[in-house]
GROMACS .gro file of C-alpha atoms in nm:
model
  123
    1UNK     CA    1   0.000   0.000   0.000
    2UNK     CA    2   0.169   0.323  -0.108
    3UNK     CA    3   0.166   0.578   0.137
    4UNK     CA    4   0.303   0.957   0.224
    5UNK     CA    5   0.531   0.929   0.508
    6UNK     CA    6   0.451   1.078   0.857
    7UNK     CA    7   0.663   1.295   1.089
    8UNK     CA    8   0.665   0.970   1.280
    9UNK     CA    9   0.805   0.753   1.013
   10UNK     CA   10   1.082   0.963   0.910
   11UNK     CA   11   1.152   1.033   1.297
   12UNK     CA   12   1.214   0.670   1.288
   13UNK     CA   13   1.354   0.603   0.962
   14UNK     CA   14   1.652   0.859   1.096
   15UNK     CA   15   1.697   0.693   1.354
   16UNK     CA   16   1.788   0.346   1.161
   17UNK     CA   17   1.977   0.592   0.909
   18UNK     CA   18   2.104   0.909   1.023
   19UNK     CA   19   2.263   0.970   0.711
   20UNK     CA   20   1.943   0.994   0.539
   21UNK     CA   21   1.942   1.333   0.397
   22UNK     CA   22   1.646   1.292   0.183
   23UNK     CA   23   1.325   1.099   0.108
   24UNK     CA   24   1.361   0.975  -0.188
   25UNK     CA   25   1.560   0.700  -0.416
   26UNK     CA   26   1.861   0.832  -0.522
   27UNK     CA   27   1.837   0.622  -0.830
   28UNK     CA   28   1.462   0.610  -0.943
   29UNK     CA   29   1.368   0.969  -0.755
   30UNK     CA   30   1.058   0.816  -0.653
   31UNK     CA   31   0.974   0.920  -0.281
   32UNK     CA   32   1.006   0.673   0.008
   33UNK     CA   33   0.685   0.499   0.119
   34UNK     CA   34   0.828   0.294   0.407
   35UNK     CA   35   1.102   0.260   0.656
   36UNK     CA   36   1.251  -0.076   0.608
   37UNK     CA   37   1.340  -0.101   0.223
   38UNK     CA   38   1.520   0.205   0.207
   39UNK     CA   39   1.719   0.071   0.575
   40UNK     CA   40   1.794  -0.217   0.368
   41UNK     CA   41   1.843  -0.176   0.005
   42UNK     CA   42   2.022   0.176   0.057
   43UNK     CA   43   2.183   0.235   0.388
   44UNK     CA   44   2.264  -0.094   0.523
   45UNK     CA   45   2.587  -0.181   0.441
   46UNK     CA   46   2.560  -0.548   0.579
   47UNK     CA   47   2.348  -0.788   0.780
   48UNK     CA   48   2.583  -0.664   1.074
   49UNK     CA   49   2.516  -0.317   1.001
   50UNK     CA   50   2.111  -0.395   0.937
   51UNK     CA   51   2.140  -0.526   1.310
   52UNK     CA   52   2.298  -0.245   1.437
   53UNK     CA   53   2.031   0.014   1.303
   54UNK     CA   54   1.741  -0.177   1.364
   55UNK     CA   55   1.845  -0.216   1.704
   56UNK     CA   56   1.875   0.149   1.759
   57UNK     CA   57   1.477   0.135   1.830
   58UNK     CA   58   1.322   0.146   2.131
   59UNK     CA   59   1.057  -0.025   2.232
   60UNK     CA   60   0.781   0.226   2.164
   61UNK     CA   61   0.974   0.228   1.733
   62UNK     CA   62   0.956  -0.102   1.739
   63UNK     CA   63   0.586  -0.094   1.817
   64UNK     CA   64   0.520   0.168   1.576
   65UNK     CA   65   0.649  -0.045   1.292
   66UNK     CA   66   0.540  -0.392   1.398
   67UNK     CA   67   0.164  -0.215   1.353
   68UNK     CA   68   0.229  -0.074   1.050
   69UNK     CA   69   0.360  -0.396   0.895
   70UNK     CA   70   0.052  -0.545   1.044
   71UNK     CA   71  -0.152  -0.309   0.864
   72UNK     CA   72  -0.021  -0.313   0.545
   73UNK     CA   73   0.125   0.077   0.580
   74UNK     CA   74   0.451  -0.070   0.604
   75UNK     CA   75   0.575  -0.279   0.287
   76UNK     CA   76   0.792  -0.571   0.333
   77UNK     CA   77   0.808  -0.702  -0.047
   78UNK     CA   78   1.128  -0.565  -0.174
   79UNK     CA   79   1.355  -0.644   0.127
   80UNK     CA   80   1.612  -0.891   0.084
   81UNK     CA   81   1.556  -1.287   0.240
   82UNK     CA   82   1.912  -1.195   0.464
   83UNK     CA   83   1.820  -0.861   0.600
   84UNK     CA   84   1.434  -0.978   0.661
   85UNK     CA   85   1.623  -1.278   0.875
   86UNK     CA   86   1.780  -1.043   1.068
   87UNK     CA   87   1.468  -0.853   1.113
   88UNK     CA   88   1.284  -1.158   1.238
   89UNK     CA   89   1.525  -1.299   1.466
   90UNK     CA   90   1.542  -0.924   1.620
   91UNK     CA   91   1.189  -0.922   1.690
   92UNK     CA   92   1.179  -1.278   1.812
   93UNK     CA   93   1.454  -1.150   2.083
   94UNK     CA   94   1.304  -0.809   2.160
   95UNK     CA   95   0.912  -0.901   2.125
   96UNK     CA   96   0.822  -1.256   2.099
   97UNK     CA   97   0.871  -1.545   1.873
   98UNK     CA   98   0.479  -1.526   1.814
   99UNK     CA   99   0.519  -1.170   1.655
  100UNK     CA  100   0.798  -1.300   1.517
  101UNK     CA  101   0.610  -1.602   1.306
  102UNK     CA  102   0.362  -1.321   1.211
  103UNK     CA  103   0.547  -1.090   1.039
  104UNK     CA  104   0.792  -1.370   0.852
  105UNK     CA  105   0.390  -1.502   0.747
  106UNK     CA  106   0.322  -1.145   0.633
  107UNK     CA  107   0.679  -1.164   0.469
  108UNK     CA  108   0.650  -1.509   0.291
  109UNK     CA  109   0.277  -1.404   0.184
  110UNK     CA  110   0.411  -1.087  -0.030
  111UNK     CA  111   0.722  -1.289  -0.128
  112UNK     CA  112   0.512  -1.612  -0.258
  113UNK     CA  113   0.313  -1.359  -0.462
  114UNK     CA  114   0.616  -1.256  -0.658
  115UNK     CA  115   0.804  -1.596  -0.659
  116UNK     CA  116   0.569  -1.852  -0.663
  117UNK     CA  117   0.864  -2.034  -0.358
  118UNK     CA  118   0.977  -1.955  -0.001
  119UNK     CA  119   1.290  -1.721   0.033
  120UNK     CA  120   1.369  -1.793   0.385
  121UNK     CA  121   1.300  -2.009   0.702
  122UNK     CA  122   1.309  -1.902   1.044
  123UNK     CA  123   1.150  -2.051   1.347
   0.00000   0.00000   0.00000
C-alpha cells in the first residue's frame, strides 16, 4: 500500500539511518513509502550493520512499525531474504517469537506472490 510518510516515520527512519538526507531513491527519484526497504536496500551496508540500526529502536519504534507492517502501511516485499532474517530474529529477541512467526507469514505471503517459492525459514 503506497503511502506519504509521517513525521513519525521519518523520525524513525533517521533513527535506523542518520545519514538519510532525503526521502527519496537516489536512483529512481521516486519518494520513500516505508522505513525498512530504504534501511535495507540503501543504507545498510551489511546484515551486521542492518542489526545495528534496527536495534537502535526502542521499544515504543519497534511498536510503531510492527503495527504498520501489520496493517499493510509498512511494505515488506522488496527487502532482501538476509536482512528480513535479521529482522525476524530481532523481533523474536526483543518481542516474541509469536510476533515473530507473524510478520515472517506477512513476509512469505508478499514474497510467494512474486516468486511462486519460499525465500527464507526461520522458526
Amino acid at each position: 500500500m503506497a503511502r506519504e510518510l509521517s513525521p513519525r516515520d521519518i523520525e524513525v527512519l533517521k533513527k535506523v539511518a542518520p545519514e538519510c538526507a532525503g526521502l527519496e531513491c537516489a536512483g529512481s527519484k521516486a519518494p520513500y513509502r516505508s522505513i525498512l526497504p530504504p534501511l535495507s536496500n540503501h543504507f545498510a551496508k551489511s546484515e551486521e550493520d542492518f542489526r545495528e540500526r534496527i536495534s537502535a529502536l526502542d521499544d515504543d519504534d519497534l511498536d510503531y512499525l510492527l503495527s504498520l507492517i501489520k496493517t499493510g502501511e509498512e511494505s515488506l516485499g522488496c527487502i532482501p531474504p538476509h536482512y528480513m532474517t535479521v529482522f525476524l530474529e530481532f523481533i523474536s529477541e526483543k518481542v516474541s517469537e509469536q510476533s515473530a512467526k507473524e510478520i515472517m507469514d506477512i513476509y512469505m505471503e508478499l514474497q510467494e506472490c512474486k516468486t511462486g517459492n519460499s525465500p527464507i525459514s526461520f522458526i
